[in-house]
Amino acid sequence: MSQVGFARFSAREVAKRIGYSIGTIYNVFGSYDMLILAINAQTLTQWQAHVQARLADARTDRLRVLVEAYFEFAVLHHHAWTALYDHRLPDDVAAPEYYQDHIRSLTGIARDEIAAALPPERRAEADGLTRSLLATVHGHCFFTLNGTFKLLGETRPLDTVYARVREAIGTSFTSN
Amino acid sequence: MSQVGFARFSAREVAKRIGYSIGTIYNVFGSYDMLILAINAQTLTQWQAHVQARLADARTDRLRVLVEAYFEFAVLHHHAWTALYDHRLPDDVAAPEYYQDHIRSLTGIARDEIAAALPPERRAEADGLTRSLLATVHGHCFFTLNGTFKLLGETRPLDTVYARVREAIGTSFTSN
DNA sequence: CGCTATTTTTAACGGTGTTCAATAGATCTG
DNA sequence: CAGATCTATTGAACACCGTTAAAAATAGCG
């Protein structure tokens, strides 16, 4: 996945590379969707580890480090990261519980940092603000990787999105 | 595309439905990528028309209407909208000029509204702020449609993202 | 009409996800 | 050990896909 990207990824190629036949892949994972979910879950694990490692030796401005680590991983593993969002289950199928847990675990890190960065009287906003800032950072990262920012002339997406985060943490008008 | 979505879309099916053979599709569009680009360009045109129509009868708070129209189109045509971002050209291929123009035209609408909403002494920030807020709104819209917000418990993404936009327009710490 | 130029078709190629009967291997039983 | 049961693995078959190029059909023109 990290080598060819989502569009050129194939279950048959996986089977070939690990020395098994295509049938075995299907016995183990059940379907193409579930194979990709397993791979994406691994990506989420690596992403979380990356963010936690960066936060571990962050001495000041942990929020900045958090945002940087988010971007860094996506740029470093852009095929794997993009696959997280390129893959879509059928509209009537929900992601398995284990996969949802991976997402909750990763977003939980952001929540803890944001809660810690908020003044005590605004801690109640932490959950809503976290969801919003995750989306904000995601949008900037996505536009960085898919070329939209290049097209529009944005050269410092990291600084830009950090300004958005600081605004929201500093003084928020949200009602969440 | 709007019926089956990006993943299940096929050029052969298009040929069948319009009563031509697959070869004709390739004579006209050149490749699968270019066919999708043509379809996505149409989607961008419809999106722009939708936003302009909403802005045309906006009497107050045009920024709110702008954000609402963005969301509304994505939700109303979520398969077509998602295809805009599911499709990725090979890393070494740039989008054709006509397609880039569509994007610049759509984002230009946002730029004009944002510039008008800014106090005169901050007009210079309009371009950078527009890029950032487009990414911000995109992120919220994307998380709404791909289920991330549902998973995280976000129930009012439109209000939430509008709070982010108001923050940035109201008092911005950005250096763009 | 015949001749050219354009449009369209068709068949083939190599690839994909998916299924499933058949095989191979491992494990347990008497 | 021999045999039976259970599990893991295979690979052929199916229906689809994007892509190509030669052949066929159509249109335009003198």
mmCIF file of C-alpha atoms (C1' of nucleotides) in Angstrom:
data_model
loop_
_atom_site.group_PDB
_atom_site.id
_atom_site.type_symbol
_atom_site.label_atom_id
_atom_site.label_comp_id
_atom_site.label_asym_id
_atom_site.label_seq_id
_atom_site.Cartn_x
_atom_site.Cartn_y
_atom_site.Cartn_z
ATOM 1 C CA MET A 1 0.000 0.000 0.000
ATOM 2 C CA SER A 2 2.721 2.458 1.016
ATOM 3 C CA GLN A 3 4.575 1.635 -2.190
ATOM 4 C CA VAL A 4 1.880 1.815 -4.868
ATOM 5 C CA GLY A 5 -0.933 3.708 -3.169
ATOM 6 C CA PHE A 6 -4.608 2.924 -2.859
ATOM 7 C CA ALA A 7 -5.525 3.058 -6.540
ATOM 8 C CA ARG A 8 -2.883 0.555 -7.645
ATOM 9 C CA PHE A 9 -3.078 -1.671 -4.607
ATOM 10 C CA SER A 10 -4.248 -5.234 -5.257
ATOM 11 C CA ALA A 11 -4.998 -8.228 -3.053
ATOM 12 C CA ARG A 12 -3.504 -10.572 -5.667
ATOM 13 C CA GLU A 13 -0.233 -8.682 -5.543
ATOM 14 C CA VAL A 14 -0.201 -9.000 -1.764
ATOM 15 C CA ALA A 15 -0.689 -12.757 -2.064
ATOM 16 C CA LYS A 16 2.127 -12.988 -4.588
ATOM 17 C CA ARG A 17 4.542 -11.003 -2.427
ATOM 18 C CA ILE A 18 3.947 -12.963 0.768
ATOM 19 C CA GLY A 19 4.120 -16.293 -1.073
ATOM 20 C CA TYR A 20 0.522 -17.341 -0.601
ATOM 21 C CA SER A 21 -2.290 -17.751 -3.082
ATOM 22 C CA ILE A 22 -5.157 -15.370 -3.528
ATOM 23 C CA GLY A 23 -7.566 -17.805 -1.891
ATOM 24 C CA THR A 24 -5.670 -17.697 1.384
ATOM 25 C CA ILE A 25 -5.975 -13.929 1.523
ATOM 26 C CA TYR A 26 -9.714 -14.278 1.285
ATOM 27 C CA ASN A 27 -9.860 -17.011 3.917
ATOM 28 C CA VAL A 28 -7.948 -14.799 6.335
ATOM 29 C CA PHE A 29 -9.498 -11.401 5.651
ATOM 30 C CA GLY A 30 -12.878 -12.300 4.178
ATOM 31 C CA SER A 31 -13.001 -9.588 1.555
ATOM 32 C CA TYR A 32 -11.043 -6.858 -0.124
ATOM 33 C CA ASP A 33 -12.614 -4.249 2.134
ATOM 34 C CA MET A 34 -11.590 -6.110 5.274
ATOM 35 C CA LEU A 35 -8.043 -6.543 3.978
ATOM 36 C CA ILE A 36 -7.769 -2.813 3.457
ATOM 37 C CA LEU A 37 -9.300 -2.137 6.846
ATOM 38 C CA ALA A 38 -6.609 -4.331 8.413
ATOM 39 C CA ILE A 39 -3.902 -2.412 6.566
ATOM 40 C CA ASN A 40 -5.418 0.947 7.474
ATOM 41 C CA ALA A 41 -5.635 -0.107 11.102
ATOM 42 C CA GLN A 42 -1.907 -0.766 10.992
ATOM 43 C CA THR A 43 -1.398 2.698 9.537
ATOM 44 C CA LEU A 44 -3.445 4.185 12.360
ATOM 45 C CA THR A 45 -1.285 2.343 14.877
ATOM 46 C CA GLN A 46 1.897 3.706 13.289
ATOM 47 C CA TRP A 47 0.386 7.167 13.130
ATOM 48 C CA GLN A 48 -0.498 7.068 16.800
ATOM 49 C CA ALA A 49 2.972 5.821 17.708
ATOM 50 C CA HIS A 50 4.498 8.620 15.668
ATOM 51 C CA VAL A 51 2.426 11.280 17.390
ATOM 52 C CA GLN A 52 3.080 9.843 20.830
ATOM 53 C CA ALA A 53 6.811 9.693 20.204
ATOM 54 C CA ARG A 54 6.862 13.331 19.146
ATOM 55 C CA LEU A 55 4.796 14.360 22.132
ATOM 56 C CA ALA A 56 7.019 12.393 24.490
ATOM 57 C CA ASP A 57 9.952 14.741 23.966
ATOM 58 C CA ALA A 58 7.907 17.911 23.568
ATOM 59 C CA ARG A 59 9.017 20.345 26.207
ATOM 60 C CA THR A 60 6.960 23.399 25.253
ATOM 61 C CA ASP A 61 3.945 24.077 23.047
ATOM 62 C CA ARG A 62 2.677 20.513 22.916
ATOM 63 C CA LEU A 63 -0.176 21.607 20.657
ATOM 64 C CA ARG A 64 2.265 22.754 18.027
ATOM 65 C CA VAL A 65 4.111 19.442 18.279
ATOM 66 C CA LEU A 66 0.818 17.593 17.963
ATOM 67 C CA VAL A 67 -0.099 19.396 14.758
ATOM 68 C CA GLU A 68 3.417 18.968 13.385
ATOM 69 C CA ALA A 69 3.422 15.249 14.117
ATOM 70 C CA TYR A 70 0.078 14.873 12.360
ATOM 71 C CA PHE A 71 1.421 16.534 9.229
ATOM 72 C CA GLU A 72 4.781 14.857 9.390
ATOM 73 C CA PHE A 73 3.314 11.374 9.352
ATOM 74 C CA ALA A 74 0.997 12.158 6.462
ATOM 75 C CA VAL A 75 3.810 13.599 4.363
ATOM 76 C CA LEU A 76 6.221 10.814 5.298
ATOM 77 C CA HIS A 77 3.725 8.056 4.524
ATOM 78 C CA HIS A 78 1.472 9.860 2.125
ATOM 79 C CA HIS A 79 0.272 6.768 0.261
ATOM 80 C CA ALA A 80 -0.638 4.929 3.440
ATOM 81 C CA TRP A 81 -2.159 8.043 4.980
ATOM 82 C CA THR A 82 -4.187 8.840 1.886
ATOM 83 C CA ALA A 83 -5.482 5.274 1.780
ATOM 84 C CA LEU A 84 -7.128 5.900 5.148
ATOM 85 C CA TYR A 85 -9.467 8.317 3.420
ATOM 86 C CA ASP A 86 -9.561 6.887 -0.095
ATOM 87 C CA HIS A 87 -11.159 3.720 1.152
ATOM 88 C CA ARG A 88 -14.883 3.851 1.713
ATOM 89 C CA LEU A 89 -17.052 1.002 2.917
ATOM 90 C CA PRO A 90 -20.420 0.492 1.224
ATOM 91 C CA ASP A 91 -22.939 3.012 2.500
ATOM 92 C CA ASP A 92 -24.804 0.415 4.538
ATOM 93 C CA VAL A 93 -21.747 -1.149 6.184
ATOM 94 C CA ALA A 94 -20.225 0.204 9.392
ATOM 95 C CA ALA A 95 -16.540 -0.105 10.200
ATOM 96 C CA PRO A 96 -15.812 -2.980 12.589
ATOM 97 C CA GLU A 97 -15.504 -2.146 16.259
ATOM 98 C CA TYR A 98 -11.767 -2.774 16.386
ATOM 99 C CA TYR A 99 -11.233 -0.205 13.649
ATOM 100 C CA GLN A 100 -13.390 2.387 15.361
ATOM 101 C CA ASP A 101 -11.331 1.828 18.500
ATOM 102 C CA HIS A 102 -8.169 2.679 16.604
ATOM 103 C CA ILE A 103 -9.688 5.980 15.528
ATOM 104 C CA ARG A 104 -10.999 6.766 18.992
ATOM 105 C CA SER A 105 -7.604 5.989 20.438
ATOM 106 C CA LEU A 106 -5.808 8.324 18.048
ATOM 107 C CA THR A 107 -8.292 11.138 18.410
ATOM 108 C CA GLY A 108 -8.194 10.644 22.163
ATOM 109 C CA ILE A 109 -4.604 11.815 22.151
ATOM 110 C CA ALA A 110 -5.652 15.052 20.531
ATOM 111 C CA ARG A 111 -8.491 15.436 22.977
ATOM 112 C CA ASP A 112 -6.183 15.119 25.977
ATOM 113 C CA GLU A 113 -3.771 17.708 24.629
ATOM 114 C CA ILE A 114 -6.529 20.130 23.743
ATOM 115 C CA ALA A 115 -8.193 19.715 27.113
ATOM 116 C CA ALA A 116 -4.858 20.431 28.782
ATOM 117 C CA ALA A 117 -4.313 23.513 26.639
ATOM 118 C CA LEU A 118 -7.718 24.991 27.422
ATOM 119 C CA PRO A 119 -8.228 27.208 30.437
ATOM 120 C CA PRO A 120 -9.975 25.184 33.165
ATOM 121 C CA GLU A 121 -13.303 26.960 32.754
ATOM 122 C CA ARG A 122 -13.471 25.854 29.120
ATOM 123 C CA ARG A 123 -12.668 22.159 29.603
ATOM 124 C CA ALA A 124 -16.248 21.290 28.728
ATOM 125 C CA GLU A 125 -15.597 22.424 25.184
ATOM 126 C CA ALA A 126 -12.736 19.971 24.761
ATOM 127 C CA ASP A 127 -14.639 17.207 22.966
ATOM 128 C CA GLY A 128 -16.374 19.457 20.482
ATOM 129 C CA LEU A 129 -13.285 21.527 19.901
ATOM 130 C CA THR A 130 -11.215 18.406 19.334
ATOM 131 C CA ARG A 131 -13.569 17.141 16.641
ATOM 132 C CA SER A 132 -13.530 20.522 14.951
ATOM 133 C CA LEU A 133 -9.768 20.962 15.101
ATOM 134 C CA LEU A 134 -9.159 17.423 13.863
ATOM 135 C CA ALA A 135 -11.290 18.282 10.854
ATOM 136 C CA THR A 136 -9.457 21.576 10.449
ATOM 137 C CA VAL A 137 -6.033 19.970 10.518
ATOM 138 C CA HIS A 138 -7.241 17.166 8.283
ATOM 139 C CA GLY A 139 -8.452 19.630 5.699
ATOM 140 C CA HIS A 140 -5.137 21.468 5.598
ATOM 141 C CA CYS A 141 -3.210 18.213 5.409
ATOM 142 C CA PHE A 142 -5.456 16.847 2.682
ATOM 143 C CA PHE A 143 -5.119 19.983 0.576
ATOM 144 C CA THR A 144 -1.366 19.841 1.048
ATOM 145 C CA LEU A 145 -1.114 16.277 -0.227
ATOM 146 C CA ASN A 146 -3.674 16.424 -3.024
ATOM 147 C CA GLY A 147 -2.218 19.507 -4.664
ATOM 148 C CA THR A 148 -4.992 21.970 -3.913
ATOM 149 C CA PHE A 149 -2.726 24.138 -1.777
ATOM 150 C CA LYS A 150 -0.037 24.118 -4.418
ATOM 151 C CA LEU A 151 -2.614 25.242 -6.964
ATOM 152 C CA LEU A 152 -3.803 28.035 -4.687
ATOM 153 C CA GLY A 153 -0.314 29.217 -3.753
ATOM 154 C CA GLU A 154 -0.218 28.082 -0.129
ATOM 155 C CA THR A 155 3.397 27.466 0.821
ATOM 156 C CA ARG A 156 3.281 27.132 4.614
ATOM 157 C CA PRO A 157 0.244 24.991 5.437
ATOM 158 C CA LEU A 158 1.628 23.948 8.806
ATOM 159 C CA ASP A 159 1.982 27.501 10.063
ATOM 160 C CA THR A 160 -1.396 28.362 8.636
ATOM 161 C CA VAL A 161 -3.292 25.558 10.300
ATOM 162 C CA TYR A 162 -1.507 26.174 13.555
ATOM 163 C CA ALA A 163 -2.813 29.730 13.451
ATOM 164 C CA ARG A 164 -6.349 28.304 13.152
ATOM 165 C CA VAL A 165 -5.749 25.987 16.101
ATOM 166 C CA ARG A 166 -4.370 28.805 18.236
ATOM 167 C CA GLU A 167 -7.351 30.984 17.421
ATOM 168 C CA ALA A 168 -9.777 28.316 18.524
ATOM 169 C CA ILE A 169 -7.941 27.491 21.705
ATOM 170 C CA GLY A 170 -7.306 31.111 22.554
ATOM 171 C CA THR A 171 -10.827 32.462 22.212
ATOM 172 C CA SER A 172 -13.615 30.236 21.018
ATOM 173 C CA PHE A 173 -17.114 31.202 19.973
ATOM 174 C CA THR A 174 -18.271 27.603 19.681
ATOM 175 C CA SER A 175 -21.262 26.356 21.604
ATOM 176 C CA ASN A 176 -20.185 22.727 21.729
ATOM 177 C CA MET B 1 -20.993 8.687 -10.902
ATOM 178 C CA SER B 2 -23.628 10.328 -8.730
ATOM 179 C CA GLN B 3 -25.543 7.047 -8.676
ATOM 180 C CA VAL B 4 -22.861 4.468 -7.872
ATOM 181 C CA GLY B 5 -19.994 6.550 -6.513
ATOM 182 C CA PHE B 6 -16.343 6.620 -7.421
ATOM 183 C CA ALA B 7 -15.459 3.081 -6.367
ATOM 184 C CA ARG B 8 -18.142 1.394 -8.465
ATOM 185 C CA PHE B 9 -17.966 3.782 -11.384
ATOM 186 C CA SER B 10 -16.859 2.260 -14.680
ATOM 187 C CA ALA B 11 -16.191 3.613 -18.152
ATOM 188 C CA ARG B 12 -17.742 0.500 -19.683
ATOM 189 C CA GLU B 13 -20.975 1.141 -17.824
ATOM 190 C CA VAL B 14 -20.999 4.720 -19.092
ATOM 191 C CA ALA B 15 -20.618 3.466 -22.652
ATOM 192 C CA LYS B 16 -23.461 0.989 -22.167
ATOM 193 C CA ARG B 17 -25.806 3.605 -20.741
ATOM 194 C CA ILE B 18 -25.257 6.193 -23.456
ATOM 195 C CA GLY B 19 -25.540 3.552 -26.172
ATOM 196 C CA TYR B 20 -21.982 3.688 -27.403
ATOM 197 C CA SER B 21 -19.190 1.145 -27.206
ATOM 198 C CA ILE B 22 -16.236 1.351 -24.862
ATOM 199 C CA GLY B 23 -13.871 2.281 -27.673
ATOM 200 C CA THR B 24 -15.770 5.471 -28.403
ATOM 201 C CA ILE B 25 -15.348 6.583 -24.804
ATOM 202 C CA TYR B 26 -11.621 6.218 -25.219
ATOM 203 C CA ASN B 27 -11.570 8.047 -28.526
ATOM 204 C CA VAL B 28 -13.362 10.978 -26.950
ATOM 205 C CA PHE B 29 -11.734 11.189 -23.528
ATOM 206 C CA GLY B 30 -8.390 9.500 -24.095
ATOM 207 C CA SER B 31 -8.210 7.646 -20.818
ATOM 208 C CA TYR B 32 -10.112 6.736 -17.701
ATOM 209 C CA ASP B 33 -8.457 9.565 -15.775
ATOM 210 C CA MET B 34 -9.512 12.141 -18.341
ATOM 211 C CA LEU B 35 -13.071 10.820 -18.344
ATOM 212 C CA ILE B 36 -13.259 11.247 -14.597
ATOM 213 C CA LEU B 37 -11.698 14.692 -14.833
ATOM 214 C CA ALA B 38 -14.423 15.678 -17.295
ATOM 215 C CA ILE B 39 -17.097 14.413 -14.932
ATOM 216 C CA ASN B 40 -15.501 16.103 -11.933
ATOM 217 C CA ALA B 41 -15.276 19.355 -13.873
ATOM 218 C CA GLN B 42 -19.028 19.133 -14.416
ATOM 219 C CA THR B 43 -19.485 18.588 -10.702
ATOM 220 C CA LEU B 44 -17.386 21.674 -9.997
ATOM 221 C CA THR B 45 -19.568 23.674 -12.373
ATOM 222 C CA GLN B 46 -22.734 22.504 -10.625
ATOM 223 C CA TRP B 47 -21.181 23.208 -7.240
ATOM 224 C CA GLN B 48 -20.280 26.720 -8.267
ATOM 225 C CA ALA B 49 -23.756 27.322 -9.665
ATOM 226 C CA HIS B 50 -25.265 26.077 -6.426
ATOM 227 C CA VAL B 51 -23.126 28.365 -4.299
ATOM 228 C CA GLN B 52 -23.773 31.364 -6.531
ATOM 229 C CA ALA B 53 -27.508 30.745 -6.484
ATOM 230 C CA ARG B 54 -27.520 30.632 -2.688
ATOM 231 C CA LEU B 55 -25.416 33.770 -2.464
ATOM 232 C CA ALA B 56 -27.653 35.571 -4.923
ATOM 233 C CA ASP B 57 -30.543 35.675 -2.491
ATOM 234 C CA ALA B 58 -28.469 36.068 0.659
ATOM 235 C CA ARG B 59 -29.517 39.232 2.387
ATOM 236 C CA THR B 60 -27.449 39.034 5.550
ATOM 237 C CA ASP B 61 -24.438 37.033 6.723
ATOM 238 C CA ARG B 62 -23.205 36.020 3.287
ATOM 239 C CA LEU B 63 -20.360 34.075 4.875
ATOM 240 C CA ARG B 64 -22.806 31.825 6.651
ATOM 241 C CA VAL B 65 -24.682 31.275 3.415
ATOM 242 C CA LEU B 66 -21.418 30.478 1.669
ATOM 243 C CA VAL B 67 -20.512 27.804 4.187
ATOM 244 C CA GLU B 68 -24.044 26.416 4.150
ATOM 245 C CA ALA B 69 -24.097 26.201 0.378
ATOM 246 C CA TYR B 70 -20.758 24.365 0.392
ATOM 247 C CA PHE B 71 -22.108 21.765 2.795
ATOM 248 C CA GLU B 72 -25.477 21.542 1.172
ATOM 249 C CA PHE B 73 -24.063 20.623 -2.201
ATOM 250 C CA ALA B 74 -21.755 17.993 -0.738
ATOM 251 C CA VAL B 75 -24.570 16.342 1.192
ATOM 252 C CA LEU B 76 -27.014 16.593 -1.695
ATOM 253 C CA HIS B 77 -24.544 15.128 -4.205
ATOM 254 C CA HIS B 78 -22.274 13.241 -1.880
ATOM 255 C CA HIS B 79 -21.149 10.641 -4.420
ATOM 256 C CA ALA B 80 -20.245 13.248 -7.002
ATOM 257 C CA TRP B 81 -18.678 15.507 -4.392
ATOM 258 C CA THR B 82 -16.642 12.695 -2.878
ATOM 259 C CA ALA B 83 -15.409 11.679 -6.323
ATOM 260 C CA LEU B 84 -13.727 15.085 -6.592
ATOM 261 C CA TYR B 85 -11.350 13.988 -3.858
ATOM 262 C CA ASP B 86 -11.303 10.219 -4.360
ATOM 263 C CA HIS B 87 -9.769 10.637 -7.778
ATOM 264 C CA ARG B 88 -6.034 11.156 -7.842
ATOM 265 C CA LEU B 89 -3.908 11.585 -10.930
ATOM 266 C CA PRO B 90 -0.564 9.758 -11.055
ATOM 267 C CA ASP B 91 2.025 11.602 -8.979
ATOM 268 C CA ASP B 92 3.846 12.913 -12.051
ATOM 269 C CA VAL B 93 0.768 14.154 -13.922
ATOM 270 C CA ALA B 94 -0.706 17.602 -13.374
ATOM 271 C CA ALA B 95 -4.397 18.361 -13.805
ATOM 272 C CA PRO B 96 -5.157 19.981 -17.170
ATOM 273 C CA GLU B 97 -5.419 23.743 -17.243
ATOM 274 C CA TYR B 98 -9.173 23.764 -17.835
ATOM 275 C CA TYR B 99 -9.684 21.743 -14.667
ATOM 276 C CA GLN B 100 -7.463 24.019 -12.602
ATOM 277 C CA ASP B 101 -9.505 26.936 -13.882
ATOM 278 C CA HIS B 102 -12.672 25.358 -12.549
ATOM 279 C CA ILE B 103 -11.095 25.114 -9.102
ATOM 280 C CA ARG B 104 -9.762 28.657 -9.222
ATOM 281 C CA SER B 105 -13.154 29.907 -10.279
ATOM 282 C CA LEU B 106 -14.932 28.193 -7.402
ATOM 283 C CA THR B 107 -12.394 29.209 -4.800
ATOM 284 C CA GLY B 108 -12.471 32.727 -6.203
ATOM 285 C CA ILE B 109 -16.048 33.050 -5.027
ATOM 286 C CA ALA B 110 -14.976 32.258 -1.503
ATOM 287 C CA ARG B 111 -12.121 34.701 -1.774
ATOM 288 C CA ASP B 112 -14.391 37.555 -2.785
ATOM 289 C CA GLU B 113 -16.782 36.917 0.089
ATOM 290 C CA ILE B 114 -13.993 36.625 2.606
ATOM 291 C CA ALA B 115 -12.316 39.766 1.374
ATOM 292 C CA ALA B 116 -15.629 41.605 1.694
ATOM 293 C CA ALA B 117 -16.145 40.282 5.202
ATOM 294 C CA LEU B 118 -12.727 41.375 6.409
ATOM 295 C CA PRO B 119 -12.170 44.841 7.804
ATOM 296 C CA PRO B 120 -10.433 46.977 5.167
ATOM 297 C CA GLU B 121 -7.072 46.988 6.948
ATOM 298 C CA ARG B 122 -6.935 43.182 6.749
ATOM 299 C CA ARG B 123 -7.783 42.749 3.079
ATOM 300 C CA ALA B 124 -4.223 41.642 2.402
ATOM 301 C CA GLU B 125 -4.889 38.504 4.376
ATOM 302 C CA ALA B 126 -7.791 37.498 2.150
ATOM 303 C CA ASP B 127 -5.931 35.056 -0.112
ATOM 304 C CA GLY B 128 -4.191 33.175 2.673
ATOM 305 C CA LEU B 129 -7.253 33.174 4.853
ATOM 306 C CA THR B 130 -9.370 31.880 1.994
ATOM 307 C CA ARG B 131 -7.059 28.922 1.411
ATOM 308 C CA SER B 132 -7.066 28.117 5.088
ATOM 309 C CA LEU B 133 -10.814 28.418 5.527
ATOM 310 C CA LEU B 134 -11.477 26.359 2.414
ATOM 311 C CA ALA B 135 -9.361 23.629 3.958
ATOM 312 C CA THR B 136 -11.164 24.068 7.267
ATOM 313 C CA VAL B 137 -14.602 23.780 5.728
ATOM 314 C CA HIS B 138 -13.437 20.907 3.548
ATOM 315 C CA GLY B 139 -12.216 18.991 6.568
ATOM 316 C CA HIS B 140 -15.521 19.385 8.392
ATOM 317 C CA CYS B 141 -17.482 18.426 5.306
ATOM 318 C CA PHE B 142 -15.285 15.424 4.646
ATOM 319 C CA PHE B 143 -15.608 14.154 8.202
ATOM 320 C CA THR B 144 -19.356 14.623 7.993
ATOM 321 C CA LEU B 145 -19.662 12.522 4.866
ATOM 322 C CA ASN B 146 -17.126 9.812 5.671
ATOM 323 C CA GLY B 147 -18.569 8.998 9.070
ATOM 324 C CA THR B 148 -15.758 10.320 11.247
ATOM 325 C CA PHE B 149 -17.990 12.946 12.833
ATOM 326 C CA LYS B 150 -20.696 10.421 13.502
ATOM 327 C CA LEU B 151 -18.138 8.187 15.197
ATOM 328 C CA LEU B 152 -16.890 11.067 17.321
ATOM 329 C CA GLY B 153 -20.344 12.317 18.268
ATOM 330 C CA GLU B 154 -20.426 15.541 16.258
ATOM 331 C CA THR B 155 -24.037 16.359 15.471
ATOM 332 C CA ARG B 156 -23.882 19.943 14.205
ATOM 333 C CA PRO B 157 -20.862 20.175 11.906
ATOM 334 C CA LEU B 158 -22.223 23.192 10.075
ATOM 335 C CA ASP B 159 -22.530 25.294 13.208
ATOM 336 C CA THR B 160 -19.160 24.087 14.367
ATOM 337 C CA VAL B 161 -17.281 24.976 11.220
ATOM 338 C CA TYR B 162 -19.022 28.302 11.033
ATOM 339 C CA ALA B 163 -17.676 29.070 14.495
ATOM 340 C CA ARG B 164 -14.168 28.368 13.148
ATOM 341 C CA VAL B 165 -14.770 30.661 10.194
ATOM 342 C CA ARG B 166 -16.098 33.456 12.408
ATOM 343 C CA GLU B 167 -13.086 33.167 14.689
ATOM 344 C CA ALA B 168 -10.698 33.555 11.804
ATOM 345 C CA ILE B 169 -12.536 36.446 10.245
ATOM 346 C CA GLY B 170 -13.196 38.163 13.534
ATOM 347 C CA THR B 171 -9.724 38.189 14.998
ATOM 348 C CA SER B 172 -6.966 36.440 13.172
ATOM 349 C CA PHE B 173 -3.473 35.671 14.392
ATOM 350 C CA THR B 174 -2.364 34.470 10.969
ATOM 351 C CA SER B 175 0.574 36.028 9.199
ATOM 352 C CA ASN B 176 -0.659 35.314 5.697
ATOM 353 C "C1'" DC C 1 -20.875 6.554 -58.269
ATOM 354 C "C1'" DG C 2 -15.978 5.990 -56.188
ATOM 355 C "C1'" DC C 3 -12.659 7.725 -52.971
ATOM 356 C "C1'" DT C 4 -11.231 9.666 -48.796
ATOM 357 C "C1'" DA C 5 -11.652 10.869 -44.038
ATOM 358 C "C1'" DT C 6 -13.811 10.310 -39.845
ATOM 359 C "C1'" DT C 7 -16.366 7.802 -36.369
ATOM 360 C "C1'" DT C 8 -17.504 3.606 -34.220
ATOM 361 C "C1'" DT C 9 -17.129 -1.100 -33.183
ATOM 362 C "C1'" DT C 10 -15.186 -5.319 -31.866
ATOM 363 C "C1'" DA C 11 -12.129 -8.501 -30.201
ATOM 364 C "C1'" DA C 12 -8.199 -9.323 -27.670
ATOM 365 C "C1'" DC C 13 -4.871 -8.641 -23.637
ATOM 366 C "C1'" DG C 14 -3.682 -8.567 -19.046
ATOM 367 C "C1'" DG C 15 -5.364 -7.307 -15.003
ATOM 368 C "C1'" DT C 16 -8.969 -7.195 -10.935
ATOM 369 C "C1'" DG C 17 -12.160 -9.137 -6.752
ATOM 370 C "C1'" DT C 18 -14.602 -13.223 -5.584
ATOM 371 C "C1'" DT C 19 -16.077 -18.055 -5.014
ATOM 372 C "C1'" DC C 20 -15.563 -22.858 -4.123
ATOM 373 C "C1'" DA C 21 -14.524 -27.736 -5.018
ATOM 374 C "C1'" DA C 22 -10.414 -30.143 -4.474
ATOM 375 C "C1'" DT C 23 -6.128 -30.880 -2.364
ATOM 376 C "C1'" DA C 24 -2.542 -30.962 1.172
ATOM 377 C "C1'" DG C 25 -1.349 -30.850 5.784
ATOM 378 C "C1'" DA C 26 -1.941 -31.349 10.607
ATOM 379 C "C1'" DT C 27 -4.030 -33.373 14.524
ATOM 380 C "C1'" DC C 28 -6.327 -36.603 17.044
ATOM 381 C "C1'" DT C 29 -8.111 -41.628 17.784
ATOM 382 C "C1'" DG C 30 -8.119 -46.409 18.251
ATOM 383 C "C1'" DC D 1 1.294 -47.121 13.195
ATOM 384 C "C1'" DA D 2 -3.067 -46.613 10.298
ATOM 385 C "C1'" DG D 3 -7.054 -44.240 9.729
ATOM 386 C "C1'" DA D 4 -10.235 -40.649 10.285
ATOM 387 C "C1'" DT D 5 -11.285 -35.960 11.153
ATOM 388 C "C1'" DC D 6 -10.401 -31.268 10.948
ATOM 389 C "C1'" DT D 7 -7.953 -27.171 9.107
ATOM 390 C "C1'" DA D 8 -5.322 -24.572 5.842
ATOM 391 C "C1'" DT D 9 -4.270 -23.751 1.257
ATOM 392 C "C1'" DT D 10 -4.651 -23.926 -3.508
ATOM 393 C "C1'" DG D 11 -5.897 -22.707 -8.187
ATOM 394 C "C1'" DA D 12 -9.199 -22.763 -11.728
ATOM 395 C "C1'" DA D 13 -13.350 -20.449 -13.109
ATOM 396 C "C1'" DC D 14 -16.354 -16.318 -13.377
ATOM 397 C "C1'" DA D 15 -17.570 -11.772 -14.381
ATOM 398 C "C1'" DC D 16 -15.914 -7.679 -14.437
ATOM 399 C "C1'" DC D 17 -12.271 -3.849 -15.378
ATOM 400 C "C1'" DG D 18 -9.057 -0.271 -18.390
ATOM 401 C "C1'" DT D 19 -6.623 -0.178 -22.600
ATOM 402 C "C1'" DT D 20 -5.310 -0.855 -27.417
ATOM 403 C "C1'" DA D 21 -5.549 -1.301 -32.345
ATOM 404 C "C1'" DA D 22 -7.233 -3.291 -36.491
ATOM 405 C "C1'" DA D 23 -11.421 -3.715 -38.839
ATOM 406 C "C1'" DA D 24 -15.845 -2.099 -40.108
ATOM 407 C "C1'" DA D 25 -19.297 1.357 -40.696
ATOM 408 C "C1'" DT D 26 -20.508 5.949 -41.704
ATOM 409 C "C1'" DA D 27 -20.132 10.598 -43.637
ATOM 410 C "C1'" DG D 28 -18.446 13.955 -46.834
ATOM 411 C "C1'" DC D 29 -16.980 15.219 -51.243
ATOM 412 C "C1'" DG D 30 -15.732 15.515 -56.156
#
